mmCIF file of C-alpha atoms in Angstrom:
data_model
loop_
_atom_site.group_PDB
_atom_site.id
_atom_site.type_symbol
_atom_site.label_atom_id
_atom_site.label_comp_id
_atom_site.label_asym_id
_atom_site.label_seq_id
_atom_site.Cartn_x
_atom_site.Cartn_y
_atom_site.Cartn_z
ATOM 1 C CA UNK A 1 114.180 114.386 105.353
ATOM 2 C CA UNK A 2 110.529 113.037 105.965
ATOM 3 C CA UNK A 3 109.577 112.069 109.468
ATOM 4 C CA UNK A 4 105.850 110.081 109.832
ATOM 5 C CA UNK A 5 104.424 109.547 112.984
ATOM 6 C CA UNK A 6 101.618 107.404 113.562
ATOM 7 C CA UNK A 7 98.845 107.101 116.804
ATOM 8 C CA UNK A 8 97.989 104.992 117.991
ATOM 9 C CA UNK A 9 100.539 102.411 118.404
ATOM 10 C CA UNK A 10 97.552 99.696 119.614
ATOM 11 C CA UNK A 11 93.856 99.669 119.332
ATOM 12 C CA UNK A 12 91.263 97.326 120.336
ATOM 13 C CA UNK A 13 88.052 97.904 119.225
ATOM 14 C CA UNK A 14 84.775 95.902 119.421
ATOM 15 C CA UNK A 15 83.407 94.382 116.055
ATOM 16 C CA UNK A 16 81.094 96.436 114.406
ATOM 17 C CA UNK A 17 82.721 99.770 115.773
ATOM 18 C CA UNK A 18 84.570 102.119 113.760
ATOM 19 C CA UNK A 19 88.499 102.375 113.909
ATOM 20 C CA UNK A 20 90.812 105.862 113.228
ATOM 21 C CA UNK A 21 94.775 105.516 112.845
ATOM 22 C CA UNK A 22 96.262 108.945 112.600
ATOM 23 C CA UNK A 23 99.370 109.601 110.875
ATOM 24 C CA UNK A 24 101.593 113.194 110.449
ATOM 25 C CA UNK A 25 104.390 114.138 108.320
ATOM 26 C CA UNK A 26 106.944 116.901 107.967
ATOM 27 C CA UNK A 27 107.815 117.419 104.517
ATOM 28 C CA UNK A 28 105.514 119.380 102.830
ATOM 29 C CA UNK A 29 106.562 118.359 99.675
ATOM 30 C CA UNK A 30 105.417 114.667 99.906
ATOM 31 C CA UNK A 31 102.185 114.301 98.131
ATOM 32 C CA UNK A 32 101.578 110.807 98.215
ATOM 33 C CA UNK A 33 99.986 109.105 101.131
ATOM 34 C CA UNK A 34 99.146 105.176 100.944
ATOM 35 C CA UNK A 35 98.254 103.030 103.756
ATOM 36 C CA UNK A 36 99.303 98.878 104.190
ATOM 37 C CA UNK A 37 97.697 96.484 106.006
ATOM 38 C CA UNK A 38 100.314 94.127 107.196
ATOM 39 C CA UNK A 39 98.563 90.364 108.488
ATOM 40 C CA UNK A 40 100.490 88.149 110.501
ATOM 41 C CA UNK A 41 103.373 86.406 108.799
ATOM 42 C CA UNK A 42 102.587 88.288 105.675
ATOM 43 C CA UNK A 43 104.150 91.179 103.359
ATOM 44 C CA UNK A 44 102.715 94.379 103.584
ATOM 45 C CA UNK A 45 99.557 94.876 100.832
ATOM 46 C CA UNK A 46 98.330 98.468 99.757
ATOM 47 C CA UNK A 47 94.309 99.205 101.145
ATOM 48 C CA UNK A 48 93.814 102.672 100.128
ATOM 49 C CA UNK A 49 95.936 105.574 98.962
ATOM 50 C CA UNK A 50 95.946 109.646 98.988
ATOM 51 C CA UNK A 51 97.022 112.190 96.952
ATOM 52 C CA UNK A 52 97.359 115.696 97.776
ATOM 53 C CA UNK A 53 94.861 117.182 95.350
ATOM 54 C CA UNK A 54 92.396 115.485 97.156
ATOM 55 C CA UNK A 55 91.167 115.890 100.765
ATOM 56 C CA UNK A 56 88.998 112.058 101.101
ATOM 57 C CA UNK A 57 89.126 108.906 99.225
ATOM 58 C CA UNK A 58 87.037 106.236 100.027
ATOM 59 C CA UNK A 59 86.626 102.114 99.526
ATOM 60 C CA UNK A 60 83.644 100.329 101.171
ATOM 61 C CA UNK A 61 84.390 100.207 104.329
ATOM 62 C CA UNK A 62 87.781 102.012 104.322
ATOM 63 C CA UNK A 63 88.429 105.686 104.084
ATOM 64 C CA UNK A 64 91.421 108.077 104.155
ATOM 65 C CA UNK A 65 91.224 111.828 105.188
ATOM 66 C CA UNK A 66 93.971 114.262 104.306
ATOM 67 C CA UNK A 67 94.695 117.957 105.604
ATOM 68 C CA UNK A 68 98.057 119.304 103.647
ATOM 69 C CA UNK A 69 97.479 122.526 105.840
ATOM 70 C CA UNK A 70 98.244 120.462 108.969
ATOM 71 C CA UNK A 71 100.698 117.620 107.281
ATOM 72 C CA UNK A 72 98.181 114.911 108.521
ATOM 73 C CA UNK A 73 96.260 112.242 107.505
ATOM 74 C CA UNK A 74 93.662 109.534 108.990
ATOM 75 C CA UNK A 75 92.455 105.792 108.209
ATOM 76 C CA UNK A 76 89.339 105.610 108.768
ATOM 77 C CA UNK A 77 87.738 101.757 108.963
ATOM 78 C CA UNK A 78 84.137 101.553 109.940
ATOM 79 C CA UNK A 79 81.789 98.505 110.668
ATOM 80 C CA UNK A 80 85.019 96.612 111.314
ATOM 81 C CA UNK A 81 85.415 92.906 111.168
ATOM 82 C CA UNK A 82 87.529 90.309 112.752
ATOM 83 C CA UNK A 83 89.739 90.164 109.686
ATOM 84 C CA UNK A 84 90.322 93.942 110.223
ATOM 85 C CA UNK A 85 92.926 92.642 113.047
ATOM 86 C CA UNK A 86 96.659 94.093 111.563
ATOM 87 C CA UNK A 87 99.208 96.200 111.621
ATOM 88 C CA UNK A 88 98.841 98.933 109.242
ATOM 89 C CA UNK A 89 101.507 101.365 108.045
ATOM 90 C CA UNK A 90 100.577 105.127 106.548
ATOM 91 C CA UNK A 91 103.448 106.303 104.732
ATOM 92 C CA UNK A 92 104.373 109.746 102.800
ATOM 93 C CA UNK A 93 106.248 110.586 99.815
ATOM 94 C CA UNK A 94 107.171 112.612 96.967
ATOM 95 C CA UNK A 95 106.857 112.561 93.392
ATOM 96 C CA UNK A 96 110.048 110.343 92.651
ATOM 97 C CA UNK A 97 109.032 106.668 93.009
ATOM 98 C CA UNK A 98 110.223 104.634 95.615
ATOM 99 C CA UNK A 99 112.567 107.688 97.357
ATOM 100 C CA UNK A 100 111.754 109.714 99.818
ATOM 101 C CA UNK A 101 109.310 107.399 101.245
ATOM 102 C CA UNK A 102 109.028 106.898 104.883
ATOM 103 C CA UNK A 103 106.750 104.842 106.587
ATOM 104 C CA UNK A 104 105.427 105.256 109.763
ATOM 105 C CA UNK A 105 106.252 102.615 113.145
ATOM 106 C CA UNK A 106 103.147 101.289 112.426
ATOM 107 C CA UNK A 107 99.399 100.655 114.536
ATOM 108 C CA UNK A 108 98.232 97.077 115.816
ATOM 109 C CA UNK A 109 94.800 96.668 115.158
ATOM 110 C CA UNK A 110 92.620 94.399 116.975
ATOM 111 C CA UNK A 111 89.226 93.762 116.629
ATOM 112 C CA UNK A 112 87.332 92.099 119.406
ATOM 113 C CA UNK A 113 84.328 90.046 118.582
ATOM 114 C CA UNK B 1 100.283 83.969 90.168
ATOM 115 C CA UNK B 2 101.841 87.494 90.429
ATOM 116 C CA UNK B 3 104.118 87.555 93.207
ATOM 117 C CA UNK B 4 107.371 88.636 94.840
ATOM 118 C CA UNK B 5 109.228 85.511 96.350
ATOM 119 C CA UNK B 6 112.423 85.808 99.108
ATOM 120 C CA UNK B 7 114.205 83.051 99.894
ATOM 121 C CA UNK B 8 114.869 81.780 103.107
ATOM 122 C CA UNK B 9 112.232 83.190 104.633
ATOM 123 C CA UNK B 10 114.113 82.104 107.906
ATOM 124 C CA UNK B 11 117.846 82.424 108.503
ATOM 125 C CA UNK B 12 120.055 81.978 111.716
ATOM 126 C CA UNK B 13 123.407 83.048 110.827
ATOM 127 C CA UNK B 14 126.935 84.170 113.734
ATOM 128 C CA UNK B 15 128.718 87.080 112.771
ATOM 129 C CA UNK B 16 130.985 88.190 110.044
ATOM 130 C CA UNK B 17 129.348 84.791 107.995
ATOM 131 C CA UNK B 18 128.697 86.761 104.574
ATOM 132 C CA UNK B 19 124.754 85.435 103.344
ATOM 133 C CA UNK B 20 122.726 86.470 100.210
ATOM 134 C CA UNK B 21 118.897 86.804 100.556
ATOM 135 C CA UNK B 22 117.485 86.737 97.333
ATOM 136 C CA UNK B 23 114.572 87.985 96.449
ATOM 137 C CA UNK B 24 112.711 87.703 92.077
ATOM 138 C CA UNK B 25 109.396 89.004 91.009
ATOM 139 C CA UNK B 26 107.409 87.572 87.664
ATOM 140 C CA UNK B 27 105.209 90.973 87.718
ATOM 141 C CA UNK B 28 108.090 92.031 84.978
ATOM 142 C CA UNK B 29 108.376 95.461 87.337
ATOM 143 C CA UNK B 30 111.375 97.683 86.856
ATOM 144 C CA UNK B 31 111.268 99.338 90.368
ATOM 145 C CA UNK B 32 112.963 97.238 92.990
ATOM 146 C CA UNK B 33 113.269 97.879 96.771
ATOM 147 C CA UNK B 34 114.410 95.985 100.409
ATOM 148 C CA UNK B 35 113.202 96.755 103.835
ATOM 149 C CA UNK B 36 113.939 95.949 106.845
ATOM 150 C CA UNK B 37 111.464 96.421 109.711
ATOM 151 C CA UNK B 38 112.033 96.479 113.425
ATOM 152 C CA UNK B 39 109.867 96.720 116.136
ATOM 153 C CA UNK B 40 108.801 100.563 117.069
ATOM 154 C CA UNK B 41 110.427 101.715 113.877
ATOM 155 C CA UNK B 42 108.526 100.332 111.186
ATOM 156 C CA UNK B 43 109.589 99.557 107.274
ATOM 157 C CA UNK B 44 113.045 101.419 106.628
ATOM 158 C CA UNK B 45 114.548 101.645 103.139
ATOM 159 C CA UNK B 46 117.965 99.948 102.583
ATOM 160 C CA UNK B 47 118.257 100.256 98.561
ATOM 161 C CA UNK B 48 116.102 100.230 96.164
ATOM 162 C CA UNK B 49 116.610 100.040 91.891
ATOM 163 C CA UNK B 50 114.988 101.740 89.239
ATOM 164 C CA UNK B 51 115.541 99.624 86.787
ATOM 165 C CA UNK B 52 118.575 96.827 85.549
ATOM 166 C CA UNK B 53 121.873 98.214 86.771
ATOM 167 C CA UNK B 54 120.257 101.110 88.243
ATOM 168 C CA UNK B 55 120.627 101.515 92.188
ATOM 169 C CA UNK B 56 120.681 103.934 95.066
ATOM 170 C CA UNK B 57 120.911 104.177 98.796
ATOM 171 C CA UNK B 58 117.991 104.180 101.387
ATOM 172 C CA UNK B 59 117.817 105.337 104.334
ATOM 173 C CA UNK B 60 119.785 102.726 106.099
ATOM 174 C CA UNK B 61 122.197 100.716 103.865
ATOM 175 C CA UNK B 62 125.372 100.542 105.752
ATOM 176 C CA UNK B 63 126.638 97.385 105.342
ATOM 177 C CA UNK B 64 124.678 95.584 102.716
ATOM 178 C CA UNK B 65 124.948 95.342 99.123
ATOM 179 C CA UNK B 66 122.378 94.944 96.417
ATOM 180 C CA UNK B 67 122.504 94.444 92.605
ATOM 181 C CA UNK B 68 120.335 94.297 89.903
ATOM 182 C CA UNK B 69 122.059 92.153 86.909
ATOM 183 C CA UNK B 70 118.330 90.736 85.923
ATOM 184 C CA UNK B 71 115.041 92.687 85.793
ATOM 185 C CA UNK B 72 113.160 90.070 87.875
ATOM 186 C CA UNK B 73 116.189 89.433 90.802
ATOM 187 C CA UNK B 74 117.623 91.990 93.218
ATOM 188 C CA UNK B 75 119.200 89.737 96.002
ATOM 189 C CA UNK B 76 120.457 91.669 99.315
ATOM 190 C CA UNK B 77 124.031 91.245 100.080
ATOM 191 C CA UNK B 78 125.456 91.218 103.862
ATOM 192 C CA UNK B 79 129.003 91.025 103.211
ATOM 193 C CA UNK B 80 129.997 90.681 107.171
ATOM 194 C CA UNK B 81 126.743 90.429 109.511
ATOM 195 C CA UNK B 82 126.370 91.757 112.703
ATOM 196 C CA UNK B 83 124.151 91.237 115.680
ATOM 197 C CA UNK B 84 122.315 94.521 115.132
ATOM 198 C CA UNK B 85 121.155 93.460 111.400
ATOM 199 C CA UNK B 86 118.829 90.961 112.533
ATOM 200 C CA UNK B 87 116.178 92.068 111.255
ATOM 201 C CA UNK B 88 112.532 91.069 109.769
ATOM 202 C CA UNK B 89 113.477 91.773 105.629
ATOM 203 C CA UNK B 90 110.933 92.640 102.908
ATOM 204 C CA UNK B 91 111.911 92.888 99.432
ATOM 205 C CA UNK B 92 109.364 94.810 97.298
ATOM 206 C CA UNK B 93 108.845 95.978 93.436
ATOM 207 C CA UNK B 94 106.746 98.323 91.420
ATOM 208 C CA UNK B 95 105.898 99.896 88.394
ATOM 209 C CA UNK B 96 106.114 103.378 88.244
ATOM 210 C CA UNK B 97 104.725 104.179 85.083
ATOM 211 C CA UNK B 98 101.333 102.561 86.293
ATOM 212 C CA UNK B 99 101.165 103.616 90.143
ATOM 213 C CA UNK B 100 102.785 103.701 93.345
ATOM 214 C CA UNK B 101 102.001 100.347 94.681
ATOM 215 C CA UNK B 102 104.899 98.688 96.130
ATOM 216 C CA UNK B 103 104.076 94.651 96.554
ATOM 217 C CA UNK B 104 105.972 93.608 98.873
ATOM 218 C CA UNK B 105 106.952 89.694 99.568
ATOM 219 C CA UNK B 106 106.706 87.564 102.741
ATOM 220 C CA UNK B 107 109.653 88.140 104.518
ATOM 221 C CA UNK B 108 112.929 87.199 105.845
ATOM 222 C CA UNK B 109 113.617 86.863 109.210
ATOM 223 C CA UNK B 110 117.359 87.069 109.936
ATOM 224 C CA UNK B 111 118.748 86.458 113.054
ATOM 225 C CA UNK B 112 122.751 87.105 113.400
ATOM 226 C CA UNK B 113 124.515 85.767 116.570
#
């Protein structure tokens, strides 16, 4: 089955800086990658998302890189902002909603101001 | 307001003490899906439906139970808790035919003694 790792597990960054999460997978199948941002006492809630006809996606401030040759793929968050602070989850799957989908253990973002 | 709702959101149970955690979304979605997420090992899948009646197996559903008698309602089942199901819970829906969002609700947090 699908295995996602994700790096780091913390990050602390200074406001204004740019943030990268990292995330691999092992099924090359999967061709769906989203990412959720997870606040504090809150459900998980979908940023941005990937699929693998396409190598970048981006929104504002928020961007997602994807290399299918290598099985990994990157959140990128630049000029970030206080309420940037999170967890955020990448995930992988395939075409069949809702199976198959594994999410990764998941980075703490904070942002320092 | 669009939402997914779980109720309790907190629960302090001792073992073997069957409990129902119910979870209803007013999105009309047909996909259905619970989660539990522990620290280090982010969101797992327990079950998730496709649609009214329609079920399957996640990645970790020994010993719950789910149905899905009512498109909005998929409450989670824990015939005979244990200490190593408590758990934070997140019950989540979907519509496949439009994308692969998942919105997830708020949360249970189940603690079995």
């Amino acid at each position: 089955g699908e295995n996602v790792e994700q790096h780091p597990s913390t990050l602390s960054v200074q406001e204004g800086d740019s943030a990268v999460i990292k995330c691999t997978y092992s099924d090359s199948a999967s061709n769906y990658f989203p990412w959720y941002k997870q606040e504090l006492g809150k459900g998980p809630q979908l940023i941005i998302d990937i699929r693998s006809n396409v190598g970048e996606k981006k929104d504002q401030r928020i961007a997602v890189t994807l290399n299918k040759t290598a099985k990994h793929f990157s959140l990128h968050i630049t000029e970030t902002q206080p309420e940037d602070s999170a967890v955020y989850f990448c995930a992988a799957g395939g075409d069949n909603y809702g199976q198959n989908f594994v999410f990764g253990p998941g980075t703490r973002l904070s942002v320092l101001p | 307001e669009a939402q997914v709702t779980q109720n309790p959101r907190y629960l302090i149970t001792v073992t073997g003490k069957k409990l129902t955690v119910t979870c209803s979304q007013n999105m009309n979605h047909e996909y259905m899906s619970w989660y539990r997420q522990d620290p280090g090992l982010g969101l797992r899948q327990i079950y998730y439906s496709m649609n009214v009646e329609v079920t399957d197996k996640g990645d970790v559903p020994e010993g719950y139970k789910v149905s899905r008698k009512e498109k909005r309602n998929f409450p989670l089942i824990l015939e005979s808790p244990s200490p190593n199901q408590t758990s934070l819970y997140f019950c989540a829906s979907g519509r496949p035919s439009m994308s692969n969002e998942q919105f997830f609700g708020p949360g249970t947090r189940l603690t079995v003694l």
